[in-house]
mmCIF file of C-alpha atoms in Angstrom:
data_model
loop_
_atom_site.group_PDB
_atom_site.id
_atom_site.type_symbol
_atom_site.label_atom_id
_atom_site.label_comp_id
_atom_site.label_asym_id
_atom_site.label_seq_id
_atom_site.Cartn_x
_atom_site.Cartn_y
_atom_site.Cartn_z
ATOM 1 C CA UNK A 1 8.129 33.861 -36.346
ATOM 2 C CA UNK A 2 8.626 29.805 -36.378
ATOM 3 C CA UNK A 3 7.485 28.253 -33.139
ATOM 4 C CA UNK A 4 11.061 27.160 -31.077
ATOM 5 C CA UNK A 5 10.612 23.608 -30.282
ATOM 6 C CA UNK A 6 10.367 22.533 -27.109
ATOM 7 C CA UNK A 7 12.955 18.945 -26.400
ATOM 8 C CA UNK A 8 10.921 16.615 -24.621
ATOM 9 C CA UNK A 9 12.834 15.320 -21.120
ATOM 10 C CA UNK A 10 14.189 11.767 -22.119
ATOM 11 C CA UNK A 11 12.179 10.136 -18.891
ATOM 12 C CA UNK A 12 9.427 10.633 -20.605
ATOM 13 C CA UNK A 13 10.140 9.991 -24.126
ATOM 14 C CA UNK A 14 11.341 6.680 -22.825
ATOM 15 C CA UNK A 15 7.818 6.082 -20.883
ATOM 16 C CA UNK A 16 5.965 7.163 -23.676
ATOM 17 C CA UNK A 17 7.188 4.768 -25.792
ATOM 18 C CA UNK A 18 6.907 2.064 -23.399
ATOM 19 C CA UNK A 19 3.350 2.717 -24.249
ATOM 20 C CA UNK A 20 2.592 4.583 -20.590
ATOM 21 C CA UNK A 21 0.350 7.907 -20.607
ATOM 22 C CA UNK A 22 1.789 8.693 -16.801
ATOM 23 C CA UNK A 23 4.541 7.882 -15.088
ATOM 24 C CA UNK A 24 3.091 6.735 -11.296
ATOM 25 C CA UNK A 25 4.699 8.088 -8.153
ATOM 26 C CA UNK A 26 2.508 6.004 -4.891
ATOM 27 C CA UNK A 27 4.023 2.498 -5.330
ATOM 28 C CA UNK A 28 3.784 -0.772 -3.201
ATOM 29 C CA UNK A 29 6.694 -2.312 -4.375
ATOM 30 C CA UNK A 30 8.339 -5.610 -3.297
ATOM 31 C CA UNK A 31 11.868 -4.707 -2.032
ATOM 32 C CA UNK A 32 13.677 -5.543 -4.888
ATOM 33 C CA UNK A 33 11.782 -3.335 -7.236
ATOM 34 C CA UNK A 34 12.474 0.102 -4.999
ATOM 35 C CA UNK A 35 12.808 1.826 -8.259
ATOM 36 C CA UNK A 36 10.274 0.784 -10.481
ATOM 37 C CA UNK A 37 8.644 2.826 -12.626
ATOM 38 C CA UNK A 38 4.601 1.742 -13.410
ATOM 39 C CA UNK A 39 1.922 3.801 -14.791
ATOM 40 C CA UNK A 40 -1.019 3.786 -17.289
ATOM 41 C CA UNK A 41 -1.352 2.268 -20.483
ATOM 42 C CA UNK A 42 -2.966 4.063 -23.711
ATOM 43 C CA UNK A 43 -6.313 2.998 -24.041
ATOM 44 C CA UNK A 44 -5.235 1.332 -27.184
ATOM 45 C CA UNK A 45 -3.707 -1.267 -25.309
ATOM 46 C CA UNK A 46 -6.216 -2.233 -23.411
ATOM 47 C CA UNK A 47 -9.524 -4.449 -23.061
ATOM 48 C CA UNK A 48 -12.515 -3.431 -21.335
ATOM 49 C CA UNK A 49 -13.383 -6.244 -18.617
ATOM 50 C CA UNK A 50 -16.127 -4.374 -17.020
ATOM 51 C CA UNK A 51 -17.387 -1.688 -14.003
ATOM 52 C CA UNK A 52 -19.012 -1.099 -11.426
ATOM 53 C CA UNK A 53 -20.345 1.461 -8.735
ATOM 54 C CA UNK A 54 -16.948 2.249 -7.937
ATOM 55 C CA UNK A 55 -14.190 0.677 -10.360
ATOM 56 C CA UNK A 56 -13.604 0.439 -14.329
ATOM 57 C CA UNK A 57 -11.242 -2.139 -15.323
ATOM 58 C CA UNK A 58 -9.439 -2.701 -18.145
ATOM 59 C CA UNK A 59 -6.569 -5.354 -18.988
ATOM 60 C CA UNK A 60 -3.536 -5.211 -21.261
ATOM 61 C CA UNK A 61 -4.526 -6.993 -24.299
ATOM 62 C CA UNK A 62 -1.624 -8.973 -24.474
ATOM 63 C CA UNK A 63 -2.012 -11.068 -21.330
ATOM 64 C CA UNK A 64 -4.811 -12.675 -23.023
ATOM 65 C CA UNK A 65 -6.847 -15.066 -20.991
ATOM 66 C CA UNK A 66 -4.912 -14.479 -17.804
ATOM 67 C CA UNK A 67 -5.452 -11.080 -18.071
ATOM 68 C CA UNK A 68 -9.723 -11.369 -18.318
ATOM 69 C CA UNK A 69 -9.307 -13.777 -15.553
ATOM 70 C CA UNK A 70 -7.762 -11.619 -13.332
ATOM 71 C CA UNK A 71 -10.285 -8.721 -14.220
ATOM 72 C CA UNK A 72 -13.120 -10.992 -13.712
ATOM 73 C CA UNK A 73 -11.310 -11.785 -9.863
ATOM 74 C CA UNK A 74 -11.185 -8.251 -9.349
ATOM 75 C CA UNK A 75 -15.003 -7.341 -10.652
ATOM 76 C CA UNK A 76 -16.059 -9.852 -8.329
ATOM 77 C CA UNK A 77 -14.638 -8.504 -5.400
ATOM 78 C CA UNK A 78 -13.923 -4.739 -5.037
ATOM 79 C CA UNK A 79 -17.378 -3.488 -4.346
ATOM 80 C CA UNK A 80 -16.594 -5.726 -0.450
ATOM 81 C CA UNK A 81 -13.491 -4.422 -0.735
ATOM 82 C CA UNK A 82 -14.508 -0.843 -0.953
ATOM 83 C CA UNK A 83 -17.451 -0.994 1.492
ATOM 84 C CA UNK A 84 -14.345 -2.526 4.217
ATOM 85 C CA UNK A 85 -12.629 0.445 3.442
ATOM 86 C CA UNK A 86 -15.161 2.718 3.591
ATOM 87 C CA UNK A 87 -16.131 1.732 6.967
ATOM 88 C CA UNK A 88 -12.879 1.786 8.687
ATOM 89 C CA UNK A 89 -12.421 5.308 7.027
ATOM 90 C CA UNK A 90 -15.448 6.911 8.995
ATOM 91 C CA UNK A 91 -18.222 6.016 6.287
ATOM 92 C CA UNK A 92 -16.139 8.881 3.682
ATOM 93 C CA UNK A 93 -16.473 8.769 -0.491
ATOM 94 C CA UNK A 94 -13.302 9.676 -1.732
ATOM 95 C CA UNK A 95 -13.149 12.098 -4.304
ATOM 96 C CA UNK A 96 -12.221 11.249 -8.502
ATOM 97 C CA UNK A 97 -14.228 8.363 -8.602
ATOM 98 C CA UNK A 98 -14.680 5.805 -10.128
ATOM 99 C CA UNK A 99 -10.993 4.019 -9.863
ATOM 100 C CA UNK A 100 -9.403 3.182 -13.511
ATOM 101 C CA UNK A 101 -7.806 0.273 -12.487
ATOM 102 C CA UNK A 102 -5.520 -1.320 -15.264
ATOM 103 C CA UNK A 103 -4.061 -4.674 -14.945
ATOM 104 C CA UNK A 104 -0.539 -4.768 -16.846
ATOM 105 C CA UNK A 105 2.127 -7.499 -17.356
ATOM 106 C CA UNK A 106 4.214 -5.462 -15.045
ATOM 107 C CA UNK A 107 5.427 -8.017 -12.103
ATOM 108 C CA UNK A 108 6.526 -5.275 -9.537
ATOM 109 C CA UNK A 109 3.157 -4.425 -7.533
ATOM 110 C CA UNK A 110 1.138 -1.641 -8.141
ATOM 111 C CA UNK A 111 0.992 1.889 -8.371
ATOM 112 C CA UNK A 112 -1.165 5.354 -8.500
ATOM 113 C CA UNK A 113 -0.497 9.059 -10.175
ATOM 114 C CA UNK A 114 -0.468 10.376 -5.968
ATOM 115 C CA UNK A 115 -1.926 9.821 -2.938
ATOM 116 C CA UNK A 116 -5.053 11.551 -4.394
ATOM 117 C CA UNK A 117 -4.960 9.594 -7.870
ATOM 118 C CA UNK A 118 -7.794 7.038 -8.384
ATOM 119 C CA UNK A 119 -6.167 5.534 -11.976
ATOM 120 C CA UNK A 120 -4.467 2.467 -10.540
ATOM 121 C CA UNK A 121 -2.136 0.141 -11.934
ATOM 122 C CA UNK A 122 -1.736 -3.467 -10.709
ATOM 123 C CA UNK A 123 0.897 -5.545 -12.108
ATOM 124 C CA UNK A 124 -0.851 -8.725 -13.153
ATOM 125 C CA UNK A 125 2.228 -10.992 -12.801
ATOM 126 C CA UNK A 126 3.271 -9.578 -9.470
ATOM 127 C CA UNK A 127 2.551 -13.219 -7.466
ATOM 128 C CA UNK A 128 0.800 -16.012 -8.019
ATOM 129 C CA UNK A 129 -2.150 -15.979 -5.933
ATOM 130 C CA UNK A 130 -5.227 -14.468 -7.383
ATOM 131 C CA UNK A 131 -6.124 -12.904 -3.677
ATOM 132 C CA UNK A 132 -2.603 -11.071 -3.713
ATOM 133 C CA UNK A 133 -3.276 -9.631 -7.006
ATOM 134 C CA UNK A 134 -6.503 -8.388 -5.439
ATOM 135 C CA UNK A 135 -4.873 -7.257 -2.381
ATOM 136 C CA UNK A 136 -2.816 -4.781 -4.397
ATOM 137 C CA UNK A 137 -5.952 -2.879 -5.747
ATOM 138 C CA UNK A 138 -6.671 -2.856 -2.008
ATOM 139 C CA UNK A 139 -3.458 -1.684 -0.686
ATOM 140 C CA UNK A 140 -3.425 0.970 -3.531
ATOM 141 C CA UNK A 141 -7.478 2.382 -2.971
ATOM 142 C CA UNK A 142 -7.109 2.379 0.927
ATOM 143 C CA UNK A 143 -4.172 5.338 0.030
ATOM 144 C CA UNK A 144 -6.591 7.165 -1.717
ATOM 145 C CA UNK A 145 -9.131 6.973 1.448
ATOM 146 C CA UNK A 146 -6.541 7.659 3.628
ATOM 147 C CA UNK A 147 -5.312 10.840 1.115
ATOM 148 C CA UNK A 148 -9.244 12.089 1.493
ATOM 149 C CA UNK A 149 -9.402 11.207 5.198
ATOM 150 C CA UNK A 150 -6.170 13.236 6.179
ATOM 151 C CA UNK A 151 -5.482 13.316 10.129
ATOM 152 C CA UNK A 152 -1.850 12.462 9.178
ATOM 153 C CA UNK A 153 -1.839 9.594 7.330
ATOM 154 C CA UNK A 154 0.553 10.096 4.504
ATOM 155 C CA UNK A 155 0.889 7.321 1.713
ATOM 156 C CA UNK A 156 3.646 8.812 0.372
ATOM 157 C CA UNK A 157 5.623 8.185 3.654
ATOM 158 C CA UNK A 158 6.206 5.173 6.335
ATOM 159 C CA UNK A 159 3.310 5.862 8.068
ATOM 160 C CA UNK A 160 1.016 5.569 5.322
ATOM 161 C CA UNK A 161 2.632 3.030 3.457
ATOM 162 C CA UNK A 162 2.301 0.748 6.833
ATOM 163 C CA UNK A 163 -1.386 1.234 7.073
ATOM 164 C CA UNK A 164 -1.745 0.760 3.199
ATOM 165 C CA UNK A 165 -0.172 -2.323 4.085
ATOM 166 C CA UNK A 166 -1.366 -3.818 7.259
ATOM 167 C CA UNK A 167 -5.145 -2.704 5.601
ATOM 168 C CA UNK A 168 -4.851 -4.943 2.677
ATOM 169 C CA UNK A 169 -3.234 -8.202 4.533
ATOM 170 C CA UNK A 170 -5.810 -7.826 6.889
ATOM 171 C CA UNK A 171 -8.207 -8.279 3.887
ATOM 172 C CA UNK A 172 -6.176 -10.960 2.282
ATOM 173 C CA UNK A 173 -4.271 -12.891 4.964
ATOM 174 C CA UNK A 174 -1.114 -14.242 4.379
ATOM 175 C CA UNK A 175 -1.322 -14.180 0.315
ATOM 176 C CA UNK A 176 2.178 -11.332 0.262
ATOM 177 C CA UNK A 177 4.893 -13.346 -1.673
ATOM 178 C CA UNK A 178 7.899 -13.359 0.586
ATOM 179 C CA UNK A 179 9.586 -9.801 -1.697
ATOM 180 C CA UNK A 180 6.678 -7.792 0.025
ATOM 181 C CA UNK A 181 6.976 -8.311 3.470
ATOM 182 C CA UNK A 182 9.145 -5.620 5.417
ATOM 183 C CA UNK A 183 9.315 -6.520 9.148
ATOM 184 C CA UNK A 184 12.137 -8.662 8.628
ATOM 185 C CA UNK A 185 14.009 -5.880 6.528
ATOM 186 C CA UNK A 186 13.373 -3.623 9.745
ATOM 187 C CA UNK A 187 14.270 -6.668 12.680
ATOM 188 C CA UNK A 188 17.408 -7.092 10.997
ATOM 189 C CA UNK A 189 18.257 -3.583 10.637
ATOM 190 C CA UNK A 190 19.385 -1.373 13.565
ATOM 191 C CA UNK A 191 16.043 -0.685 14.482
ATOM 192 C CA UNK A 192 15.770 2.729 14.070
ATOM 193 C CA UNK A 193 12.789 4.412 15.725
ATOM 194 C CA UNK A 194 10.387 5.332 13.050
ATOM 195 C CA UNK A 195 7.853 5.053 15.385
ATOM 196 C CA UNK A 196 8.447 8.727 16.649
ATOM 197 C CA UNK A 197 9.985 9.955 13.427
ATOM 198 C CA UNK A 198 8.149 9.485 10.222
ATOM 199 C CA UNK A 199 10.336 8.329 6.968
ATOM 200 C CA UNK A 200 9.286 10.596 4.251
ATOM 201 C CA UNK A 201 9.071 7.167 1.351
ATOM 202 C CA UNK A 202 7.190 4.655 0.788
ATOM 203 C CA UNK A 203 9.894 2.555 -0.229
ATOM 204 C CA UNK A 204 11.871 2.416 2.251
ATOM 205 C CA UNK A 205 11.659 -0.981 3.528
ATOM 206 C CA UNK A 206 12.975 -0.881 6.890
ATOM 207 C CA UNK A 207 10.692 2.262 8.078
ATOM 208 C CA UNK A 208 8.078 0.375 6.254
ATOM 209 C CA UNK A 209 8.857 -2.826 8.478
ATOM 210 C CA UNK A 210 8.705 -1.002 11.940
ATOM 211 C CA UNK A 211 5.223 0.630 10.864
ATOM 212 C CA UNK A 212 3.568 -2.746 9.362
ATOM 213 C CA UNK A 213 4.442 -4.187 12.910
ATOM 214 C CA UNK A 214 3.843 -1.415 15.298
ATOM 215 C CA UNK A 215 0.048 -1.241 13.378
ATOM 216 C CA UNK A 216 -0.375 -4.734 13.776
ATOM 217 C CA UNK A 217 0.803 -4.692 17.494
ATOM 218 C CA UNK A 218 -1.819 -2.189 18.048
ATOM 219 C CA UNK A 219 -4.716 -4.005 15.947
ATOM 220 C CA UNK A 220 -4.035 -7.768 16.945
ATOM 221 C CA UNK A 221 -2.132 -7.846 20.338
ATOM 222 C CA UNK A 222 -4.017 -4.452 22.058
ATOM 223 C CA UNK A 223 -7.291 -5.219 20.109
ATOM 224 C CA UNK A 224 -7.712 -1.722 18.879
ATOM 225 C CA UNK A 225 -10.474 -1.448 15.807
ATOM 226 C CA UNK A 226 -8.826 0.007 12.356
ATOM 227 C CA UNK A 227 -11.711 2.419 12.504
ATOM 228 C CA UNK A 228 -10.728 3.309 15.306
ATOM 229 C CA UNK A 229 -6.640 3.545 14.901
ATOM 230 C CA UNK A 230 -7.280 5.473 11.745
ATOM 231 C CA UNK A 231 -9.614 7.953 13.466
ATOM 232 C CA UNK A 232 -6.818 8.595 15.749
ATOM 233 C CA UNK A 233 -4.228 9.199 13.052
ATOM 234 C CA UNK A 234 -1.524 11.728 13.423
ATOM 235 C CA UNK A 235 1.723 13.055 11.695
ATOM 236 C CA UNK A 236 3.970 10.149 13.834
ATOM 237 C CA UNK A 237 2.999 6.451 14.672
ATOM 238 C CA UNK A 238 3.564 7.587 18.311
ATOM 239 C CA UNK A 239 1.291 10.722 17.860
ATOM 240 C CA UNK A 240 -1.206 7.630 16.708
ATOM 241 C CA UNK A 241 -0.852 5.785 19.978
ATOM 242 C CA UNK A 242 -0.940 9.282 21.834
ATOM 243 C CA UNK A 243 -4.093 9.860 20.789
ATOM 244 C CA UNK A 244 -5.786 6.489 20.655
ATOM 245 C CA UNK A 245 -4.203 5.166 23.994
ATOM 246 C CA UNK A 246 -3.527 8.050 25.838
ATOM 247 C CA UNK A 247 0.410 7.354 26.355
ATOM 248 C CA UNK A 248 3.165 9.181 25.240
ATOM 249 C CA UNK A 249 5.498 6.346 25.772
ATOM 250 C CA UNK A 250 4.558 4.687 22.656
ATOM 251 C CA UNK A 251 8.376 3.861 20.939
ATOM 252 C CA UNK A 252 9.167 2.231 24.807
ATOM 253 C CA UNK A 253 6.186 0.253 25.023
ATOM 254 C CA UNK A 254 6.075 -1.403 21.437
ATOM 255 C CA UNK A 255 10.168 -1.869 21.887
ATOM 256 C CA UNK A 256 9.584 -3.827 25.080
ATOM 257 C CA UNK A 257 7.341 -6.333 23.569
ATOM 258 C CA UNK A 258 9.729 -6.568 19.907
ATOM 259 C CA UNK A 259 12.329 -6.873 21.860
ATOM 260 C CA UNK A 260 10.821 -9.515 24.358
ATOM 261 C CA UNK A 261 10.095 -11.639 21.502
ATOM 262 C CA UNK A 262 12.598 -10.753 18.551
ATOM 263 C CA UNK A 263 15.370 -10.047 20.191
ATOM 264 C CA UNK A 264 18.136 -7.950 18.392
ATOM 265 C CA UNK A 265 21.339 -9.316 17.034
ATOM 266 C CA UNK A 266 19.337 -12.194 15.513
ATOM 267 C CA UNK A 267 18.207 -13.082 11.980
ATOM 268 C CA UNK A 268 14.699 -13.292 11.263
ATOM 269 C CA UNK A 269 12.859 -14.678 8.383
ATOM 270 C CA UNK A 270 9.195 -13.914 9.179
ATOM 271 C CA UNK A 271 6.952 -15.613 6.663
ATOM 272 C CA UNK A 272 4.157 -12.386 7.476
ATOM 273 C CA UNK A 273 4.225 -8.717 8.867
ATOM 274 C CA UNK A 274 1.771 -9.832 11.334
ATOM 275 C CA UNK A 275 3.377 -12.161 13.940
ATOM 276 C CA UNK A 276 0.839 -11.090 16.422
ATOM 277 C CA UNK A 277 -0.711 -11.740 19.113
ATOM 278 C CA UNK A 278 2.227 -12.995 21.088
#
């Protein structure tokens, strides 16, 4: 009997012949790119730059010098970065390891398989600062720590996506090119309350603006640790607070201050998501 043949979906015809092995569904995405569609190149494509204890990278050939360059930023760096994570995540060693991190000539951020999935894809045009390139591979790893920690943190939804966020500009401060910060996108929205309802996307800018501020509020202007607002993660920001502060009037008490200092009805151009202290 001949062997029916089975018609591939056209997704991922198309993808494979862009030259991509897996399409990626974690992104950190400026918010003009919601839609973007990253993942990893064949091995073909690629140059070796180097590894170490906890990360193999590779380049796309054809970015040439800029490419290596960017590798070599990234060598030199993500063992700190890692141990920073690694700390604020209870002293854990995520599973999968090493990371395969690939730097493309994709300009749109950077991506990963799931929340789980240590192959990582950075888009090596994304912005021009070296330090935002790196922060990407940051903002991309801490998902997988926070996938392995659990307690709530979800980086396929607002909450997660904030601390994937807040995590890596904390690292690199004020390096985001102006399409990847969200608080504006949520202080000149309605300003709905994502702080006791989670947004199931991490795409979403506006849910992603209310969390990159509320974590900020309650690492820079109540002096909580990370460690120590990740250890108290939950299924809502206002779970979070429950359990780190001991409040339940966490959506009240982070609206006072927003709206003390950013009042509604106004348009706001913040230049980071972390205005604070104030």
């Amino acid at each position: 009997m001949a062997k029916k043949r089975i018609k591939k979906p056209a997704r991922l015809t198309r993808v494979r012949a862009a030259g991509l092995s897996s399409v990626h569904h974690r992104v950190t995405v400026p918010q003009a790119h919601q839609t973007a569609v990253m993942g990893m190149h064949q091995q073909s494509q690629l140059t070796h730059a180097g590894k170490t204890d906890h990360f193999d990278v590779s380049y796309v050939t054809g970015l040439g010098k800029t490419g290596a360059a960017l590798a070599r930023a990234i060598l030199q760096n993500c063992e700190r970065e890692y141990a920073t994570l690694q700390q604020i995540f209870g002293g854990i060693t995520p599973h999968r390891l090493p990371f395969i991190v690939q730097i493309t000539s994709d300009g749109t951020g950077a991506s990963h398989s799931s929340c789980m999935g240590t192959d990582i894809s950075v888009g090596g045009k994304s912005g021009r600062a070296v330090d935002f390139i790196r922060s990407l591979l940051v903002a991309e790893a801490d998902e997988v720590f926070m996938a392995n920690f659990g307690r709530g943190w979800d980086c396929g939804a607002s909450n997660g996506e904030g601390l994937s966020r807040v995590l890596a500009n904390d690292i690199y401060r004020g390096v985001e090119p102006a399409g990847f910060i969200s608080s504006n996108s949520w202080l000149n929205s309605p300003r709905a309350n994502y702080v006791e309802h989670t947004y199931p996307s991490d795409t979403h800018y506006p849910s992603i603006g209310c969390s990159v501020l509320f974590l900020n509020w309650l690492r820079f202007q109540l002096s909580r640790s990370w460690t120590a607002i990740v250890a108290s993660g939950g299924p809502t920001l206002a779970a979070t607070y429950q359990n780190l502060i001991g409040k339940s009037t966490a959506w009240q008490d982070f609206q006072s201050v927003i709206s003390a200092h950013f009042p509604a009805g106004k348009n706001y151009n913040l230049k980071t998501d972390n205005p604070f202290p104030l």
